[in-house]
CSV table of C-alpha atoms in Angstrom, one decimal:
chain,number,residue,atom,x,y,z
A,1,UNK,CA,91.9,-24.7,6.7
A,2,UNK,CA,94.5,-22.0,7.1
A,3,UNK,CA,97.6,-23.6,6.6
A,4,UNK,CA,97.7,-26.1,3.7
A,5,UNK,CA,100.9,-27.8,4.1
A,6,UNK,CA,100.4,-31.2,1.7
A,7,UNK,CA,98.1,-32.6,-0.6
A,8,UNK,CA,96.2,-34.6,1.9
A,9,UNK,CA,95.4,-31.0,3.1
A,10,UNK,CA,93.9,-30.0,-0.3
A,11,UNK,CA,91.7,-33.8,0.0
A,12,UNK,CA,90.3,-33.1,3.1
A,13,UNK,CA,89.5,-29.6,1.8
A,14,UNK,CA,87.8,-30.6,-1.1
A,15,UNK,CA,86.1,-33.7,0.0
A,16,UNK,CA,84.0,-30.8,2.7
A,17,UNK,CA,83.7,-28.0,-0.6
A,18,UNK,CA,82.7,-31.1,-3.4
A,19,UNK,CA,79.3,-32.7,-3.6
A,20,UNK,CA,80.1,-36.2,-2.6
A,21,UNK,CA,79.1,-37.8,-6.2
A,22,UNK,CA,81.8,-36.0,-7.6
A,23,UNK,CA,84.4,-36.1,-5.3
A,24,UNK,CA,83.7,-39.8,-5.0
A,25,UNK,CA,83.9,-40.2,-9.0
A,26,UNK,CA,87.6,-38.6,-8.5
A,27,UNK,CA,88.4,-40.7,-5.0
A,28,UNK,CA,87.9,-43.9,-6.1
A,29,UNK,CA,88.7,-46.8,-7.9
A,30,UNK,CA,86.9,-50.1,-9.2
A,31,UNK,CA,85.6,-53.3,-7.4
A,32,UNK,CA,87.4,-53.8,-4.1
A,33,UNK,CA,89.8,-50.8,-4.7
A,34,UNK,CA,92.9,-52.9,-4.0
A,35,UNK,CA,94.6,-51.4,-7.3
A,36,UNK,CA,93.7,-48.0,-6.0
A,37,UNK,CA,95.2,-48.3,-2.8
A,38,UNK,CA,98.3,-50.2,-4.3
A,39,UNK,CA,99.0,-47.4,-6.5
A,40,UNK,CA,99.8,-45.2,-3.3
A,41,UNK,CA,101.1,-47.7,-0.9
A,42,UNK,CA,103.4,-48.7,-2.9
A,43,UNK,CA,105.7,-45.7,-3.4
A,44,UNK,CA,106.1,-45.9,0.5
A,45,UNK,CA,108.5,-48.5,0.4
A,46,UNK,CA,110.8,-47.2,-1.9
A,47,UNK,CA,113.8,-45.5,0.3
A,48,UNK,CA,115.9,-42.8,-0.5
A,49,UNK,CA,119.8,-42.7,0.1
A,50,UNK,CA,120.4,-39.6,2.0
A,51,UNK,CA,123.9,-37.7,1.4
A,52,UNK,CA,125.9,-34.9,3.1
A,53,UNK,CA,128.2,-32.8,2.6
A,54,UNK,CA,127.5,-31.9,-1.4
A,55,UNK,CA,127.4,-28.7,-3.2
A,56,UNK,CA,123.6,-27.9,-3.3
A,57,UNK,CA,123.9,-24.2,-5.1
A,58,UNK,CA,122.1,-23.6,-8.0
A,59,UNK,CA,119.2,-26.9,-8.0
A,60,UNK,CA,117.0,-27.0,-10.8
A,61,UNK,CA,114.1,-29.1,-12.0
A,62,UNK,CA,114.2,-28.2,-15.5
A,63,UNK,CA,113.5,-31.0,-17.9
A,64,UNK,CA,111.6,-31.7,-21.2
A,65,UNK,CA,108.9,-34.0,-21.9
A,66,UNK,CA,108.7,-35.3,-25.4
A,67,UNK,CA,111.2,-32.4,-26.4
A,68,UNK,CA,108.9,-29.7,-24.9
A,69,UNK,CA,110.4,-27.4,-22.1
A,70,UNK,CA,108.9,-27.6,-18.7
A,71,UNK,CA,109.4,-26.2,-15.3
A,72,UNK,CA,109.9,-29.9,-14.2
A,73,UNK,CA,109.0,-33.1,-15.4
A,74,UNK,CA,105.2,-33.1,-14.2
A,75,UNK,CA,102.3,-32.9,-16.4
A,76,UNK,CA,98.2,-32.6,-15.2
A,77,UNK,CA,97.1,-36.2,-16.2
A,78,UNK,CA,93.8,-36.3,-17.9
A,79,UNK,CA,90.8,-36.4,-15.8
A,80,UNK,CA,87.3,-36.9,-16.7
A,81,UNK,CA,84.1,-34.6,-15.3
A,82,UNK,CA,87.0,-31.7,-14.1
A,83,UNK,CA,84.6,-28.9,-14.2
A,84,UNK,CA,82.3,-30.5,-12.1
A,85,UNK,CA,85.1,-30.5,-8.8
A,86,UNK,CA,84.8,-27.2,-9.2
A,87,UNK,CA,82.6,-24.6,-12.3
A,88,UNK,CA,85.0,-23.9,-15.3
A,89,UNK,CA,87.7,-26.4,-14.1
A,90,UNK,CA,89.4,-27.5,-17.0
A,91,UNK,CA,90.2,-23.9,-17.8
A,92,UNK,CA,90.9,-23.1,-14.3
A,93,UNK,CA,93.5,-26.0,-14.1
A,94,UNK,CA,94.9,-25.2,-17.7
A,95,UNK,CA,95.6,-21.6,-16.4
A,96,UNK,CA,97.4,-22.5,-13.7
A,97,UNK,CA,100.0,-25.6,-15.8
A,98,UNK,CA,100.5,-22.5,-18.1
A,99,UNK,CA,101.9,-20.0,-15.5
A,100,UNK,CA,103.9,-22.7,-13.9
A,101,UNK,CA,105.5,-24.3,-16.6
A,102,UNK,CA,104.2,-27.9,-16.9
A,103,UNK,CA,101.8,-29.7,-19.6
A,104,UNK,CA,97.7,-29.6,-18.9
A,105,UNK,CA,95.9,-32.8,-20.5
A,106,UNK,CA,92.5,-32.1,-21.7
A,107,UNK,CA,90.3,-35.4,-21.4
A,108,UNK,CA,88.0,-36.1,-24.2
A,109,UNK,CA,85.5,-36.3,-21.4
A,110,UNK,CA,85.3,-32.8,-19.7
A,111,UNK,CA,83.1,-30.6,-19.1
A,112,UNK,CA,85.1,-27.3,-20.7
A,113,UNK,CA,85.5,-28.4,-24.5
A,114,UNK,CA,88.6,-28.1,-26.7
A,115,UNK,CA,87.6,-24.5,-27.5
A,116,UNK,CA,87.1,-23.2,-24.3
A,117,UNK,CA,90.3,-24.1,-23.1
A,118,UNK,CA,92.5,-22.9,-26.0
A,119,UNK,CA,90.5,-19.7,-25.3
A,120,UNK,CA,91.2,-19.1,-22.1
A,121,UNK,CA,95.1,-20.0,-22.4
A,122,UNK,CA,98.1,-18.8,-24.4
A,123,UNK,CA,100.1,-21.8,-25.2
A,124,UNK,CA,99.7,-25.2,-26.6
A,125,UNK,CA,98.1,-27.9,-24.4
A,126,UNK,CA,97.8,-31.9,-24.7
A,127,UNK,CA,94.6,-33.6,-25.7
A,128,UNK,CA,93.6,-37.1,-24.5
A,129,UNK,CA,91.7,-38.9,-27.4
A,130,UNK,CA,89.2,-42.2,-26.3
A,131,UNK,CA,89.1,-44.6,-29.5
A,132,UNK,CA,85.1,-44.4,-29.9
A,133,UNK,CA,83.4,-46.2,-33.0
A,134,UNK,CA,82.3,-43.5,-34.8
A,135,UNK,CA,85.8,-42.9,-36.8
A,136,UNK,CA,84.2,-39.6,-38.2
A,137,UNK,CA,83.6,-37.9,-34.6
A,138,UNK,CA,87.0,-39.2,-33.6
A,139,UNK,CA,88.1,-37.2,-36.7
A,140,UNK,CA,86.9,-34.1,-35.5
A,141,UNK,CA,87.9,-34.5,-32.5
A,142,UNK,CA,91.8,-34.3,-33.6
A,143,UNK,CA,90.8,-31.7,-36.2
A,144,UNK,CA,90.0,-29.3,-33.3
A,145,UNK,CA,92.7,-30.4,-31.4
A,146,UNK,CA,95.1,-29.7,-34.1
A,147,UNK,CA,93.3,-26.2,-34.4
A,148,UNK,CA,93.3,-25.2,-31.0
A,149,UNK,CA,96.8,-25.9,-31.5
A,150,UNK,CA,97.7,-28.9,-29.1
A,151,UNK,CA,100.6,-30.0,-29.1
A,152,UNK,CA,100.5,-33.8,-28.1
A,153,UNK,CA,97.6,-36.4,-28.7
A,154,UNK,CA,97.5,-38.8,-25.9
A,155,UNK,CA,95.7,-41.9,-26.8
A,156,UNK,CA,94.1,-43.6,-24.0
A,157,UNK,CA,94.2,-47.6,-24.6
A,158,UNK,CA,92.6,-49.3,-21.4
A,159,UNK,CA,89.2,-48.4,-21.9
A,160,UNK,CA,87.4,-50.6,-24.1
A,161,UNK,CA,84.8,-51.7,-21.2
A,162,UNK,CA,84.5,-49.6,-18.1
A,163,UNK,CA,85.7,-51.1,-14.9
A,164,UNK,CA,82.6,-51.1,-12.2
A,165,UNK,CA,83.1,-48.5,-10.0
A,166,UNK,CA,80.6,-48.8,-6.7
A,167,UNK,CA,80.7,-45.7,-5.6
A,168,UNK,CA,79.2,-44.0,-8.8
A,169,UNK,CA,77.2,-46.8,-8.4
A,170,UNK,CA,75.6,-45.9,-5.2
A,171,UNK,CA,75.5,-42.3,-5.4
A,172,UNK,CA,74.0,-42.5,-8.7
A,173,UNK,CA,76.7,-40.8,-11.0
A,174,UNK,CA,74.9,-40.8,-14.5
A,175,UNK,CA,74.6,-38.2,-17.7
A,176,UNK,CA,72.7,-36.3,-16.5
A,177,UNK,CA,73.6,-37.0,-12.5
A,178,UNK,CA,70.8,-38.6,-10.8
A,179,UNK,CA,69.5,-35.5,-8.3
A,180,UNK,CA,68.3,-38.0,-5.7
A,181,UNK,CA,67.1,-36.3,-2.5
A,182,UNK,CA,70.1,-37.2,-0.8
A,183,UNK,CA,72.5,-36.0,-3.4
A,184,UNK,CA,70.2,-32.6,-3.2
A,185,UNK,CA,71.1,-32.3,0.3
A,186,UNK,CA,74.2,-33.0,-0.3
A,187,UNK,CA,74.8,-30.2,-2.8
A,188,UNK,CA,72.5,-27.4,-0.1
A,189,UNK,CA,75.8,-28.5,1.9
A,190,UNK,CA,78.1,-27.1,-0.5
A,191,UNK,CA,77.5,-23.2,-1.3
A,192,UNK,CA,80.6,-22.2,-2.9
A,193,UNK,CA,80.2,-24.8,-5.1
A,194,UNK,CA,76.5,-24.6,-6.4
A,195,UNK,CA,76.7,-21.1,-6.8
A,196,UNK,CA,80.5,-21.6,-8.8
A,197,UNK,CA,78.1,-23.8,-11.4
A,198,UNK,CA,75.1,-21.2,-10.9
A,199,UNK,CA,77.8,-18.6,-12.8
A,200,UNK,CA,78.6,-20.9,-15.4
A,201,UNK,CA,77.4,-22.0,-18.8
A,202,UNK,CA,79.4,-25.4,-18.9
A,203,UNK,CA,77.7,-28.3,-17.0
A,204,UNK,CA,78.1,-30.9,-19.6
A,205,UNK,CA,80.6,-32.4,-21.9
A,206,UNK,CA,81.4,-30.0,-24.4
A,207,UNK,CA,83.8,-31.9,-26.5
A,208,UNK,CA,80.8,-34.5,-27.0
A,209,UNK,CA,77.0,-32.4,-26.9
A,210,UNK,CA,76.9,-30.4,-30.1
A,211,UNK,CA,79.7,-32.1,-31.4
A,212,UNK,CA,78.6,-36.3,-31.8
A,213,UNK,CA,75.8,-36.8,-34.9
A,214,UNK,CA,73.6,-38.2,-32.3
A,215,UNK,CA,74.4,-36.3,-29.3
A,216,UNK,CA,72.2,-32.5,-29.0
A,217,UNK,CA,71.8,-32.4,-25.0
A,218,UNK,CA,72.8,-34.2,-21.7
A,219,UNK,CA,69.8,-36.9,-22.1
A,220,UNK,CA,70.9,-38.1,-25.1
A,221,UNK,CA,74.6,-38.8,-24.1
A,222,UNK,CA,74.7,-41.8,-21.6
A,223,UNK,CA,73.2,-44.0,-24.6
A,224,UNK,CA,75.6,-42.8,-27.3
A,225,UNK,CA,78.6,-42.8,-24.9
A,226,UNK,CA,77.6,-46.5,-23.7
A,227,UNK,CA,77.6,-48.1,-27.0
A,228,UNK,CA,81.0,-45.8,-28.0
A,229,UNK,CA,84.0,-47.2,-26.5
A,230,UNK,CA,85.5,-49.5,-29.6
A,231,UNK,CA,85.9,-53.1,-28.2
A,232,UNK,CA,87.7,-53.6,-31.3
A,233,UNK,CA,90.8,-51.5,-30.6
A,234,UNK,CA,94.3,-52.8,-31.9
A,235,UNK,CA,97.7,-51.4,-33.1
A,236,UNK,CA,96.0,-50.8,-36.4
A,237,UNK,CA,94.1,-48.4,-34.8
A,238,UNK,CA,96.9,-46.5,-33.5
A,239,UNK,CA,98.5,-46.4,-36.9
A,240,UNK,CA,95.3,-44.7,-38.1
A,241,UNK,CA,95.2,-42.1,-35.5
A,242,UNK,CA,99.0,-41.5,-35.7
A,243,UNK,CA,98.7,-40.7,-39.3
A,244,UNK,CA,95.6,-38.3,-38.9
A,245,UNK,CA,97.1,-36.4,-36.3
A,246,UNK,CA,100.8,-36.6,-37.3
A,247,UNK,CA,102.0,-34.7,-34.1
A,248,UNK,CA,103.7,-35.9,-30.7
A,249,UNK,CA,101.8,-39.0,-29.6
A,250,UNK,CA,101.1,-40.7,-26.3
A,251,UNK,CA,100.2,-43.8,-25.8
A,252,UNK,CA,98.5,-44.0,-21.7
A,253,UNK,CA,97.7,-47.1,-20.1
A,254,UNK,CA,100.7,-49.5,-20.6
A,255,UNK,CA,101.0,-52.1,-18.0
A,256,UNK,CA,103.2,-54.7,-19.5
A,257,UNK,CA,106.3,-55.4,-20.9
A,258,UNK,CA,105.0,-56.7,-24.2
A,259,UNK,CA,103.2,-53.9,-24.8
A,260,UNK,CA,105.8,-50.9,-24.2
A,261,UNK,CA,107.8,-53.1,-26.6
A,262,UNK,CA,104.1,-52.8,-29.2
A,263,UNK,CA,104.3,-49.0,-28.4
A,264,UNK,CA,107.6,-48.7,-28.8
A,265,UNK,CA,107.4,-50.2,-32.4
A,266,UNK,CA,104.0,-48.0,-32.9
A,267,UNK,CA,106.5,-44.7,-33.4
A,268,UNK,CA,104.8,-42.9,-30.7
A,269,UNK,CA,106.8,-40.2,-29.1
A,270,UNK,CA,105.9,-41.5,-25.2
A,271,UNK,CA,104.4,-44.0,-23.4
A,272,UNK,CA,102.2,-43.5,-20.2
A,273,UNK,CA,102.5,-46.4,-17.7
A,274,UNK,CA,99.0,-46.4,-15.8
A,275,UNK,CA,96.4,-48.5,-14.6
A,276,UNK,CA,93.5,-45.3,-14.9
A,277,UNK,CA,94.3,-45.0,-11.4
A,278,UNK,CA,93.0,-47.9,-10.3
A,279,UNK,CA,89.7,-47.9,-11.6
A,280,UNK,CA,89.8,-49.8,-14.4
A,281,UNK,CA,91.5,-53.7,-13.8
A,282,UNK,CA,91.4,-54.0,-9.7
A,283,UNK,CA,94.2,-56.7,-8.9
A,284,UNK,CA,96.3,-55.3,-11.2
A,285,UNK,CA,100.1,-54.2,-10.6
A,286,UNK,CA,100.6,-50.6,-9.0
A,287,UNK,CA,102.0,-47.9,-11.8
A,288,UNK,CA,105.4,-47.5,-9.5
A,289,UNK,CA,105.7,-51.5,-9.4
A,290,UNK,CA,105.4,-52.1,-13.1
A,291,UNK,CA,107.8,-48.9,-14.3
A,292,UNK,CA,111.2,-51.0,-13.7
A,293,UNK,CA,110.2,-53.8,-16.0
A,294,UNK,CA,108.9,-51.8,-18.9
A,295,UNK,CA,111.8,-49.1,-19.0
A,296,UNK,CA,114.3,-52.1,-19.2
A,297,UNK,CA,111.6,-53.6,-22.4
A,298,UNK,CA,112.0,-50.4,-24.2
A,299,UNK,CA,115.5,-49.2,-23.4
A,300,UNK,CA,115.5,-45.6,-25.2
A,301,UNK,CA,113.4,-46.6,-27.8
A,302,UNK,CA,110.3,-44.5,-26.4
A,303,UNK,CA,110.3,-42.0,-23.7
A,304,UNK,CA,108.4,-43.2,-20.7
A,305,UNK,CA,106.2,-41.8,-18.5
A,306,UNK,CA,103.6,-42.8,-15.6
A,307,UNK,CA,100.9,-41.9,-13.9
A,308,UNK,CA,99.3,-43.4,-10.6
A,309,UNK,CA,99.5,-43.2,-6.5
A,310,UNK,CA,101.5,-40.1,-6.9
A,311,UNK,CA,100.9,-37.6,-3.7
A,312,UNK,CA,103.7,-35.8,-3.3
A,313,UNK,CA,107.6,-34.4,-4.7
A,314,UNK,CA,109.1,-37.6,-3.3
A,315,UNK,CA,106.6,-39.6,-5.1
A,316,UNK,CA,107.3,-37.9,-8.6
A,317,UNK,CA,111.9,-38.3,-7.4
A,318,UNK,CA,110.9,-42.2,-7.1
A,319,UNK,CA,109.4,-42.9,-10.4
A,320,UNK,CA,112.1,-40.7,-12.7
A,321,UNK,CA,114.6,-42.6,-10.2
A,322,UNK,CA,112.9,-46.2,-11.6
A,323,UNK,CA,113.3,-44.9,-14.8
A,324,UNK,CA,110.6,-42.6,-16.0
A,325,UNK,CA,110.9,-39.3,-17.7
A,326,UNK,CA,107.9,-37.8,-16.5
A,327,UNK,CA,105.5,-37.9,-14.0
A,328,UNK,CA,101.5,-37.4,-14.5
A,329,UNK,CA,99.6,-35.7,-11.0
A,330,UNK,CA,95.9,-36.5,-12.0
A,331,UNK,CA,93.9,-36.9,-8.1
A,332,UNK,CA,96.3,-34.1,-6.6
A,333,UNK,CA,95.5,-31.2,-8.8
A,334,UNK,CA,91.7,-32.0,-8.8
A,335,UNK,CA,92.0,-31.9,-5.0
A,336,UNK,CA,93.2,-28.7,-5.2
A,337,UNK,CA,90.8,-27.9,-8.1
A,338,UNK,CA,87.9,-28.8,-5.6
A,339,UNK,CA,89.4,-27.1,-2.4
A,340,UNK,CA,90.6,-23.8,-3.6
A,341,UNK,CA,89.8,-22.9,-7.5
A,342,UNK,CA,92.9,-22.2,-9.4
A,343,UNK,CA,94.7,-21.2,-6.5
A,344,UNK,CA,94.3,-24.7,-5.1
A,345,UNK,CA,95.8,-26.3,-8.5
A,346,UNK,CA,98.8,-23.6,-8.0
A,347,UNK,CA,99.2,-24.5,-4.4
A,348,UNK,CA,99.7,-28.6,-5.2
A,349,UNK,CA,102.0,-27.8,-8.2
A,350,UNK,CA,103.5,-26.1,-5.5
A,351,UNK,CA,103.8,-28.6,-2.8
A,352,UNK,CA,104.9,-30.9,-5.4
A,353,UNK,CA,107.4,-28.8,-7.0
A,354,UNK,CA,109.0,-28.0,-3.3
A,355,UNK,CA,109.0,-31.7,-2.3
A,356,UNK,CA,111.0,-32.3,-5.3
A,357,UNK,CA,113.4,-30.1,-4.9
A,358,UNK,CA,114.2,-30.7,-1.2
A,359,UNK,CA,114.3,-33.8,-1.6
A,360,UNK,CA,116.7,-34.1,-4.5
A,361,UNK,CA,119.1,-32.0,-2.0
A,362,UNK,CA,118.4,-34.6,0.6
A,363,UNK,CA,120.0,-37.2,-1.9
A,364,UNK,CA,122.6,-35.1,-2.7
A,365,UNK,CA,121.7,-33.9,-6.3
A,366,UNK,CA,121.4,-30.5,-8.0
A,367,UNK,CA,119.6,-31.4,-10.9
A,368,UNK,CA,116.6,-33.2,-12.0
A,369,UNK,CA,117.9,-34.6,-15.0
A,370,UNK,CA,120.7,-36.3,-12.8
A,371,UNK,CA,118.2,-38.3,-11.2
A,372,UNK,CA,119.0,-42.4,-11.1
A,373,UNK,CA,118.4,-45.5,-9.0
A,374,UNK,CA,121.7,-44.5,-7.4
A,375,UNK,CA,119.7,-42.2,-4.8
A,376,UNK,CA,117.3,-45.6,-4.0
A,377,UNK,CA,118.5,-48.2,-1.8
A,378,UNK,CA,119.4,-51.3,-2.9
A,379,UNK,CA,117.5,-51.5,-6.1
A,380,UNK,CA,114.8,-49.5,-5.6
A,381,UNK,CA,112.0,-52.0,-5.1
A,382,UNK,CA,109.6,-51.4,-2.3
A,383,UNK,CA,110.4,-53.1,1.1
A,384,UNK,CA,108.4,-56.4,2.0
């Protein structure tokens, strides 16, 4: 493609460069997918207010998340299996949030561990922490988060039991992937990207093999990570990982009122509202359609954040105009992961980061930080 112009360039690059288990594990969402879709479709009814004739010198996009300094308020939302869109991509993706100024999440689930990232980077990065029942691995886990010197735990709160996802289904997504002879053929498609993991080391989950009692190789994972995920989870739990970690905490997947007003009395630093991109609860509320009613639950109590459906610099001016503080880009940078490497996750920060800005101008405002539901029409809520 010679001129990427948009995200959806990037997706249509990397769904031809990605095996098609993997970029379906990205491009997807549970059951039906009607949560999925939601989460996009329903930033496109939320107008802007155009103005004229207003001093536009000197823009900037400047803001902080959870007091930390960043080129604008957009963070790289966790995202399981990175390094397999495209070899090394955690580290890839991390490289590319540190030259440009915004936060890189590291998901408990990837492929690069902990260590290889913070070796590979310069400055502090976020962790995202899964509450697992084995207390003493989830120990360790913030242990080498806190030495490779992160600087934010997020705790991830929706995923007691995994929401059924029928495309992993169908093409067999498993630990270790299930090399069917169509998913073979699929990879003999893909070139640059079999000979991307044929240079690499990392092909499994390297904050988990080697690091879980029970866990020594890929064939012994799927039946420690199945019986991990803690269906007992509650605000006590938080309070335990708060203390142990005593940093900035997150607290990702808030959908409802009553529980941004839970976080907000948890003393966490930020709350994420998501839905896991649609792939946990299908049926459930869009991200962008449940932001309104939690910031007004939570007031300034806790800075709020959200994650879901964003594709674009408009996308990211509608949500901090409902309310949020900062804005997560999970699907967007792994398309660019997939399409182009580190270049591609430069080039969407990019195409975000321009959308932004021009729009913000469009509504008459020279700084992020200005940013209200006065540049919405009426009050912001998509169109019928």
């Amino acid at each position: 493609m010679s001129l990427i112009t948009c995200i959806e360039d990037l997706r249509r690059l990397a769904q031809q460069r990605v095996p098609r288990m993997f970029y379906d594990y990205a491009d997807s969402g549970s059951w039906t997918e009607s949560t999925y879709r939601a989460n996009c479709s329903d930033f496109e009814g939320i107008k802007f207010r155009q103005r004229v004739a207003v001093n536009l010198e000197n823009r900037s996009l400047q803001s902080e998340m959870i007091g930390q300094p960043v080129s604008m308020p957009v963070a790289l939302a966790p995202t399981g299996l990175t390094g397999m869109q495209h070899a090394d991509g955690e580290i890839l993706a991390a490289r590319a949030a540190e030259r440009f100024g915004v936060p890189f999440t590291l998901s408990t689930m990837s492929i690069c561990s902990i260590e290889d990232v913070a070796a590979h980077t310069s400055k502090p990065f976020w962790f995202q922490l899964y509450v697992m029942k084995d207390r003493g691995f989830i120990e360790r886990l913030i242990e080498r988060a806190r030495a490779a010197r992160c600087s934010a735990l997020v705790l991830t709160l929706d995923l007691q039991v995994l929401g059924q996802r029928h495309k992993d289904l169908r093409n067999g997504l498993s630990a270790p992937p299930k090399l069917t002879i169509a998913n073979l053929l699929n990879m003999a498609g893909k070139p640059r990207w079999c000979l991307g993991m044929l240079g690499t080391r990392r092909r499994y989950f390297g904050n988990i093999v080697g690091h879980a009692g029970s866990v020594s190789d890929m064939s012994s994972l799927a039946a420690w990570t199945s019986q991990q995920f803690d269906l007992t989870l509650s605000w006590k739990d938080v309070e335990w990982i708060k203390q142990r970690w005593g940093g900035k905490l997150i607290l990702k997947g808030i959908m409802d009122a009553e529980d941004a007003r839970l976080a907000a009395a948890s003393g966490a630093d930020a709350l994420i509202v998501s839905n896991h991109g649609g792939r946990q609860l299908d049926g459930a509320q869009s991200s962008i359609g449940a932001l309104p009613a939690i910031v007004e639950a939570v007031g300034s109590r806790i800075e709020v954040h959200m994650d879901g459906g964003v594709r674009s610099g408009q996308d990211v001016l509608r949500a901090l105009a409902l309310g949020a503080q900062g804005v997560y880009i999970g699907r967007p940078f792994l398309y660019g992961l997939g399409a182009m490497g580190e270049q591609g996750v430069t080039r969407c920060l990019d195409i975000i980061r321009n959308e932004l800005d021009l729009t913000m101008a469009f509504c008459g405002l020279r700084d992020v930080r200005q940013v209200d539901r006065k540049i919405l029409l009426g009050d912001g809520r998509a169109a019928p």
